[in-house]
CSV table of C-alpha atoms in Angstrom, one decimal:
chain,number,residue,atom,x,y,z
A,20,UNK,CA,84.2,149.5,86.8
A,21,UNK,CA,81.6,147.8,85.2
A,22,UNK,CA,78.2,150.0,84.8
A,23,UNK,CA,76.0,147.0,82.6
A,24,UNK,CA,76.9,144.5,80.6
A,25,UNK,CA,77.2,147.1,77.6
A,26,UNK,CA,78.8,150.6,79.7
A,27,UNK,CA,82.0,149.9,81.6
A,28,UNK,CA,83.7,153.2,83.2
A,29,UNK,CA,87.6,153.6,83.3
A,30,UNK,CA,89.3,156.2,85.9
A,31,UNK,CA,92.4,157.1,84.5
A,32,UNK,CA,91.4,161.1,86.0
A,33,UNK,CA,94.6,162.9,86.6
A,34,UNK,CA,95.8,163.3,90.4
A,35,UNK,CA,95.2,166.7,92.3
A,36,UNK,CA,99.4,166.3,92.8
A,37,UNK,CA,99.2,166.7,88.7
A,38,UNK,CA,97.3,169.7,88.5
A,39,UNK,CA,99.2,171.2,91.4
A,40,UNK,CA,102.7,170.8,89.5
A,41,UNK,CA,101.3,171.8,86.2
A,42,UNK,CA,100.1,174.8,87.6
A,43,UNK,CA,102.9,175.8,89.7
A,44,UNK,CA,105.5,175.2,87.0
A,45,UNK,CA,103.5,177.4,84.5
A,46,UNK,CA,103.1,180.3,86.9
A,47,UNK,CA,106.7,180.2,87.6
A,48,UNK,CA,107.9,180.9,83.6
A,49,UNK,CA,108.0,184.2,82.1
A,50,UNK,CA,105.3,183.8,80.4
A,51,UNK,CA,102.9,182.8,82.8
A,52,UNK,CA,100.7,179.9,80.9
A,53,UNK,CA,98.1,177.3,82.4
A,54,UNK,CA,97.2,174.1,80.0
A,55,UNK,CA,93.8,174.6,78.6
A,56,UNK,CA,93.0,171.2,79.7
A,57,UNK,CA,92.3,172.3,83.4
A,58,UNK,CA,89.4,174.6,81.7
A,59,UNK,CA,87.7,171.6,82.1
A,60,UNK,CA,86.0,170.8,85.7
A,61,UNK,CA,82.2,170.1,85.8
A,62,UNK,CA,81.0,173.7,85.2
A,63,UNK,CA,83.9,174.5,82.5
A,64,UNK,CA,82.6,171.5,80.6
A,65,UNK,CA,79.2,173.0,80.7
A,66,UNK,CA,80.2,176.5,79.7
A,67,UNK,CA,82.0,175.4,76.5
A,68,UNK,CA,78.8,173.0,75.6
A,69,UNK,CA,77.3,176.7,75.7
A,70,UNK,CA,80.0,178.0,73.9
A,71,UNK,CA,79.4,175.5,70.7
A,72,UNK,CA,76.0,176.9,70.5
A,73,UNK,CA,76.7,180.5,69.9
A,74,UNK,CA,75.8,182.2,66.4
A,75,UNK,CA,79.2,183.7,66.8
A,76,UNK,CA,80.9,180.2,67.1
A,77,UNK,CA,81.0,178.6,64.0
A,78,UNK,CA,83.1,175.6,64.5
A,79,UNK,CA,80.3,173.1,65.5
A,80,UNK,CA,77.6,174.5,63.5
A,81,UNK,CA,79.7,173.9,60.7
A,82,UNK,CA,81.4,170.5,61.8
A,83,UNK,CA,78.0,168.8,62.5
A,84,UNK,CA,77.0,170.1,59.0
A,85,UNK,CA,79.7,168.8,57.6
A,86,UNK,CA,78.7,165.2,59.4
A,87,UNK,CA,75.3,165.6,58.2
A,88,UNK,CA,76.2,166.1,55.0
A,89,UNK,CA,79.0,163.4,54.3
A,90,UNK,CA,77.6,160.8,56.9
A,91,UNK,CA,77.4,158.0,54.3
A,92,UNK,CA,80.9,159.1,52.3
A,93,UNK,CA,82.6,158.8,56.0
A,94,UNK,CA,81.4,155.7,56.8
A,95,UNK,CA,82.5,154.2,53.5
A,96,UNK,CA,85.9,155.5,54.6
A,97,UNK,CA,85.7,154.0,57.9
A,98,UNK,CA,83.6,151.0,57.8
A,99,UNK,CA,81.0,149.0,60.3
A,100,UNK,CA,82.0,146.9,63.0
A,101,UNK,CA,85.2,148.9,64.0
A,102,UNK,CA,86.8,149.9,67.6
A,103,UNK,CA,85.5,153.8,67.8
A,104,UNK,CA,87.8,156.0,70.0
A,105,UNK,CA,86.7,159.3,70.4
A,106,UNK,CA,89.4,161.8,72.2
A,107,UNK,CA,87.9,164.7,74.1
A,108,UNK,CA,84.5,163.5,73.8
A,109,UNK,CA,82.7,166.3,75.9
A,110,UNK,CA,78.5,166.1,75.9
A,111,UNK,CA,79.4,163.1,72.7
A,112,UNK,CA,76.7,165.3,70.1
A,113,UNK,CA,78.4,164.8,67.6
A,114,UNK,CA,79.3,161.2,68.2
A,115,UNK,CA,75.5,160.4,67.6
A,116,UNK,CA,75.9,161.2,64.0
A,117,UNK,CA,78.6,159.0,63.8
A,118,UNK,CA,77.2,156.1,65.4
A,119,UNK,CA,74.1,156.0,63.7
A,120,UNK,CA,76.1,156.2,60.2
A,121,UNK,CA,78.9,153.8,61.4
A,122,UNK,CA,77.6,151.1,63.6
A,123,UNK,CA,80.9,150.4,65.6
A,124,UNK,CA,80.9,147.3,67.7
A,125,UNK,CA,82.6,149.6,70.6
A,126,UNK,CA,82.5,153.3,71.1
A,127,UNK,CA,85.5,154.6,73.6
A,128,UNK,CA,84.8,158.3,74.9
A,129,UNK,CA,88.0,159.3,76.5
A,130,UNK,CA,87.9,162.6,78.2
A,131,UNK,CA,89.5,164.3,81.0
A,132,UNK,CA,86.1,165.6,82.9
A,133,UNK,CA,85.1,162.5,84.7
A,134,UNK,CA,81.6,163.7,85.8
A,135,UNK,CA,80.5,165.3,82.6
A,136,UNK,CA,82.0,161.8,80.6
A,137,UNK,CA,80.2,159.5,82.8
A,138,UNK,CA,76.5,161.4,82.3
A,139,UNK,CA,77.3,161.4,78.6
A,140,UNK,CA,78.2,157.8,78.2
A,141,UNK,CA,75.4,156.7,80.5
A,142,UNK,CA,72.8,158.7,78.0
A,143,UNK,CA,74.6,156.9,75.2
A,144,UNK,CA,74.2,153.6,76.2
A,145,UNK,CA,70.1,154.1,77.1
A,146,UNK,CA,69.6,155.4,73.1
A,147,UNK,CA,72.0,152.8,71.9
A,148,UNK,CA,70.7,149.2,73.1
A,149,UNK,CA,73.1,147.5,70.3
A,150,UNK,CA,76.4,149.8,70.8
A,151,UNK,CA,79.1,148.2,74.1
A,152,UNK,CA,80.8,151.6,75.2
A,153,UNK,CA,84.1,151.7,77.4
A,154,UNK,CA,84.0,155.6,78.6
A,155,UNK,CA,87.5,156.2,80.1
A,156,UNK,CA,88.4,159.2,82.0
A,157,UNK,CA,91.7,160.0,80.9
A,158,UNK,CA,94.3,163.1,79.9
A,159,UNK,CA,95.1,162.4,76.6
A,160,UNK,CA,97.6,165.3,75.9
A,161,UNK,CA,100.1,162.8,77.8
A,162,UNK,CA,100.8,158.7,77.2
A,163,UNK,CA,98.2,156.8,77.8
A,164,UNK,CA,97.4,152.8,78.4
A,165,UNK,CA,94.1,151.6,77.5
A,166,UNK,CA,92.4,148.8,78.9
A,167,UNK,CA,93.3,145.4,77.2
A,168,UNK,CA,89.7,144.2,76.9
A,169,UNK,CA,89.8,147.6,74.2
A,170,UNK,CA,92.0,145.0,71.5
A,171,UNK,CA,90.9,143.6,69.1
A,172,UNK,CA,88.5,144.8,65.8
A,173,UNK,CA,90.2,147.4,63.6
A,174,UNK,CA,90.9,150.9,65.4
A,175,UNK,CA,89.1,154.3,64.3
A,176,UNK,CA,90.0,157.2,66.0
A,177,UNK,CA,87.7,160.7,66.2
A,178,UNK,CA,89.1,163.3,67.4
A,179,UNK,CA,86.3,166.3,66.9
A,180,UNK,CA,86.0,169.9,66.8
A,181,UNK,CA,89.2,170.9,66.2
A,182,UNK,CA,91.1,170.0,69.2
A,183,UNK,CA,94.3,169.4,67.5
A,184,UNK,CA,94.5,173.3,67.2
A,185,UNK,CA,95.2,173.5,70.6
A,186,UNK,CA,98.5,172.0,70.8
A,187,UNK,CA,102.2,173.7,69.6
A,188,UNK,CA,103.4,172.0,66.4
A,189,UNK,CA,105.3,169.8,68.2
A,190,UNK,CA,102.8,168.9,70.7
A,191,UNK,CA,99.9,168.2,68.1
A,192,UNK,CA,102.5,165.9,66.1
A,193,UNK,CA,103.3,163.8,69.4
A,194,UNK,CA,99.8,163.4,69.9
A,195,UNK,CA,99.1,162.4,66.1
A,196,UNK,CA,102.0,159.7,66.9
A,197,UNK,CA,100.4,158.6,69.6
A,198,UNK,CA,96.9,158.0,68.1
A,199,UNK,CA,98.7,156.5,64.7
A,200,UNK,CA,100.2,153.6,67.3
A,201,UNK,CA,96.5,153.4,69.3
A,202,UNK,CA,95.0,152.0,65.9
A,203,UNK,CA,97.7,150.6,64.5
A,204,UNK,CA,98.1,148.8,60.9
A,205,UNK,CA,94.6,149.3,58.8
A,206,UNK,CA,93.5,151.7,61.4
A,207,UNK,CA,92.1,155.3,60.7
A,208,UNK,CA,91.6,158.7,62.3
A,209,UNK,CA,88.7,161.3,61.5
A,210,UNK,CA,89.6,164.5,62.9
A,211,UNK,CA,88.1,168.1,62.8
A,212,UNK,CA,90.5,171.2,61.7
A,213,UNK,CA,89.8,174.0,61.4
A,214,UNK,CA,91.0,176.7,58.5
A,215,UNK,CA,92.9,179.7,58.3
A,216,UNK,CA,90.3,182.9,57.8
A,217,UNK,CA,89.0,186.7,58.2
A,218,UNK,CA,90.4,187.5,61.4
A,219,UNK,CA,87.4,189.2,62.3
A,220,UNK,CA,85.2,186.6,62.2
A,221,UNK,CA,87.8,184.4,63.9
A,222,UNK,CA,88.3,186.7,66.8
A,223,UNK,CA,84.1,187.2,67.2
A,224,UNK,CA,83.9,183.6,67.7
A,225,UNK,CA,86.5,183.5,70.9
A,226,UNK,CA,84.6,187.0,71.9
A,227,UNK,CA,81.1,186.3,72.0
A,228,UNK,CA,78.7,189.1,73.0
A,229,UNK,CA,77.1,187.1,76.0
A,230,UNK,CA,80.7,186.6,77.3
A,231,UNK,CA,80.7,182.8,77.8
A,232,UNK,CA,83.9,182.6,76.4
A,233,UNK,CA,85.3,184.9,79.1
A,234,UNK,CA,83.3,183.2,81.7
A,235,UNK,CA,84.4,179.8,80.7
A,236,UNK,CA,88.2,181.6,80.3
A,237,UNK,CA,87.5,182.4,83.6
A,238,UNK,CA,86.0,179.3,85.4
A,239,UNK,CA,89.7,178.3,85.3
A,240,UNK,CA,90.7,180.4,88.0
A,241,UNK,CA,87.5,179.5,89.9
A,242,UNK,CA,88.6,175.9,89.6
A,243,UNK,CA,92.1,176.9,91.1
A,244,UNK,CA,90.8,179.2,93.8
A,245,UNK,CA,88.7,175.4,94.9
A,246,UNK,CA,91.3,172.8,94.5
A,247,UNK,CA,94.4,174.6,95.2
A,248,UNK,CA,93.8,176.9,97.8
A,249,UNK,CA,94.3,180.0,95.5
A,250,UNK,CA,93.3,183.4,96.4
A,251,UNK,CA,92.4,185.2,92.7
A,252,UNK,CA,89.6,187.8,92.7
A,253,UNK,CA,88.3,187.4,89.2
A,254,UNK,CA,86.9,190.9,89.3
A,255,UNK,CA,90.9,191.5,89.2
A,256,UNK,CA,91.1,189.5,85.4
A,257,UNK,CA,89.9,190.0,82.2
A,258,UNK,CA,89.3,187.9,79.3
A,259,UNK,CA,91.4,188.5,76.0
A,260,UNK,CA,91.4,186.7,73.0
A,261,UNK,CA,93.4,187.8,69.5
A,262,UNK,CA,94.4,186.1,66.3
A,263,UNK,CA,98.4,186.2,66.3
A,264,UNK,CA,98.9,186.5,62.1
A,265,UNK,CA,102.2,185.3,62.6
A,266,UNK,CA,101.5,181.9,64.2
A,267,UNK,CA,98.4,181.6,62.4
A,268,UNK,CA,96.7,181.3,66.1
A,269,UNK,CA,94.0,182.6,68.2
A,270,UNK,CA,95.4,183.4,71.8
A,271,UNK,CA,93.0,183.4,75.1
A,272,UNK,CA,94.6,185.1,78.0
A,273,UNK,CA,93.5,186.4,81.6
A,274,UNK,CA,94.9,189.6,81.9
A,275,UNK,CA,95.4,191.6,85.3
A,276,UNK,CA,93.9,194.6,85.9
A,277,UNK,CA,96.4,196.2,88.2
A,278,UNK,CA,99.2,194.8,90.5
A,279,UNK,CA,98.5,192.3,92.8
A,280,UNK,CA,99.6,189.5,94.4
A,281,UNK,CA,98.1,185.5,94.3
A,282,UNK,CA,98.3,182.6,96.7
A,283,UNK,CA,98.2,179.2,94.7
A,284,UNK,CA,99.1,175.7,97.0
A,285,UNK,CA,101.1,177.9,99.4
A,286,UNK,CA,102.7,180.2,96.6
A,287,UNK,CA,103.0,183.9,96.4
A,288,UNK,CA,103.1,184.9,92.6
A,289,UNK,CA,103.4,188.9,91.7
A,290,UNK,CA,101.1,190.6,89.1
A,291,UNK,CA,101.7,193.5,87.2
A,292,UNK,CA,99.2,195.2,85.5
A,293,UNK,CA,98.4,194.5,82.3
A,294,UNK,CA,100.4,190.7,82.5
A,295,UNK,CA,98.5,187.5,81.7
A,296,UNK,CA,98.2,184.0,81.9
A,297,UNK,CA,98.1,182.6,78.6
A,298,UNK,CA,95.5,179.7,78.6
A,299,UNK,CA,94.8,178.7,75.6
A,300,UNK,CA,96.2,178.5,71.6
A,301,UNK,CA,93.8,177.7,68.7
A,302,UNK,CA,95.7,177.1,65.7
A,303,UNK,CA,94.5,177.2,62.4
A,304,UNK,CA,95.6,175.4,59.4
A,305,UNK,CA,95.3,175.3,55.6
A,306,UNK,CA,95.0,171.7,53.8
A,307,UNK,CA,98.3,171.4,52.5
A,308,UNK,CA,99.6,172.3,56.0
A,309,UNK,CA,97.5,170.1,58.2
A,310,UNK,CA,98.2,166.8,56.1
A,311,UNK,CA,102.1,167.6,55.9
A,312,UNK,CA,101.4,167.7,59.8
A,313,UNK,CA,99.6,164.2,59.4
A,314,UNK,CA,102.4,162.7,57.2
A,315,UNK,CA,105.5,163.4,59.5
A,316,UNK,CA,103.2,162.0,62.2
A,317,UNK,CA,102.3,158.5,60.3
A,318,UNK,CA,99.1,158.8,58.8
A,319,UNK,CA,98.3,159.3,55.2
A,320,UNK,CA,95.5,161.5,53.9
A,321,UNK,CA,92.6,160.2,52.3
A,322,UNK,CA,89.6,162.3,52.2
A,323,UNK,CA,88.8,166.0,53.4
A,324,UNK,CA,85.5,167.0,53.5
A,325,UNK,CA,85.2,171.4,53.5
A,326,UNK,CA,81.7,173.6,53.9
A,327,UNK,CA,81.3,175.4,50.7
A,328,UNK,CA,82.3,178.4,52.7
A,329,UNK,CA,86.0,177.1,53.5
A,330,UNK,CA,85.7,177.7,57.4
A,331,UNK,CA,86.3,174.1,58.5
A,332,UNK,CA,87.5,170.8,57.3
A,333,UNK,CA,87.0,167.3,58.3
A,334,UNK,CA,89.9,164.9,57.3
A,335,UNK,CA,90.2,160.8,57.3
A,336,UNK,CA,93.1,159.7,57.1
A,337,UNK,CA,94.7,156.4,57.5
A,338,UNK,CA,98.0,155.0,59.8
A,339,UNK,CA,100.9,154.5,57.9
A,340,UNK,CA,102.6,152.3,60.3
């Protein structure tokens, strides 16, 4: 769909039939687990623009710092005039920083929330009267297939705010495959990480004083209480978040208070106290870890950029293939 002659909008958004399966399937296993992608409906996007400003939640402060700082060193890495994808590109804050230091020819957001991408990339193109953007609503945890009016110019990925740390090993290297073959030969990727550090102030950040975190932790049941019919009380959950020292990983759950029973799409699902649905992993990496990741999964490191306080890391790196 064509918005101007510079904003054109792309609805790739999963089906409800998706969501439903997903869902289903993940209440079913032993572990009862919900892919942190559904946190993100209208209001869950808004919540975790909330969460980013937080004292408690360094990640942004620090990554935008890090953008500030390094602007001009990243875009000699990257270069003007390139194809800019940005996976999971939320409210696009960030992406200003980068815009104004890069000067791509075309800026792709690609995001899974189709309301909040489309208010973001509309806002975009009003500030930017010289920048063509393609905003394409899209899950980009699974394959994807881009528009063909997208080829063309060299390929730069973005993929911010540590997002990677969301996915198992193996799920965060098929990903890093899939974005190596999205920009191809000469192409790059500039990605957020974030590092291994004092568990304290790691668990703060997912357990914020205000309690956005929990609400936005859980909005997710709200969300399946509206679209699939389900029946949770969310007096009945509570937020948890941890750091698991042994896979190097924050954990978010919803934990049951007591025994109970759910509907979800027509299903009965039993409770006992004190079980959860785990819905969400953030792992964090070390240097040497995060580019052996990028290695096995066709890129090659070229620059990292750290705050002098080692919480978070910005890497380029280019494809391999």
């Amino acid at each position: 769909m064509t918005i101007s002659n510079r904003l054109h909008f792309h609805d790739f958004q999963p089906a409800l039939g998706d969501i439903k399966d997903d869902v289903l399937s993940g209440l079913q296993t032993e572990q009862k687990v919900i892919a942190p992608k559904y946190f993100y409906d209208a209001h869950g996007s808004k919540l975790f623009d909330r969460i980013c400003r937080l004292p408690e939640y360094y990640l942004t402060r620090t990554e935008i710092g890090l953008l500030k700082q390094y602007g001009s060193e990243i875009a000699e890495c990257i270069g003007s005039g390139a194809t800019l994808f940005e996976l999971g590109s939320g409210s696009s804050s960030k992406i200003r920083l980068l815009l104004d230091a890069v000067r791509p020819s075309i800026y792709v957001p690609m995001d899974i929330s189709k309301e909040h991408l489309f208010g973001a990339a509309s806002s975009l193109a009003n500030d930017y009267d010289w920048l063509e953007i393609h905003a394409v609503c899209i899950d980009y945890s699974n394959s994807w297939q881009l528009p063909r009016s997208l080829q063309g110019n060299r390929r730069i990925a973005y993929f911010p705010g540590s997002s990677i740390g969301n996915l198992h090993d193996n799920e965060a290297h098929a990903l890093l495959k899939r974005i190596a073959e999205l920009v191809g030969v000469d192409g790059g990727l500039l990605i957020g990480v974030d590092l291994i550090k004092n568990v304290k102030l790691l668990e703060a950040a997912y357990n914020d004083r205000q309690q956005v975190t929990a609400a936005f932790n859980k909005n997710l049941l709200t969300r399946l209480n509206r679209e699939l019919n389900a029946d949770f009380r969310l007096e009945r959950f509570e937020h948890q978040a941890f750091y698991n020292r042994d896979m190097n990983r924050i954990e978010m759950h919803l934990s049951s208070i007591c025994s109970q029973f759910i509907q979800v799409a027509g299903q009965r699902f039993h409770f006992r106290a004190g079980e959860t649905i785990h819905t969400e992993n953030s792992y964090k990496y070390s240097i040497a870890g995060f580019h052996q990741l990028a290695l096995r999964s066709g890129f090659a490191a070229v620059k990292v950029w750290v705050d002098r306080d080692n919480l978070f890391s910005i890497h380029y790196l280019e494809s391999r293939r």
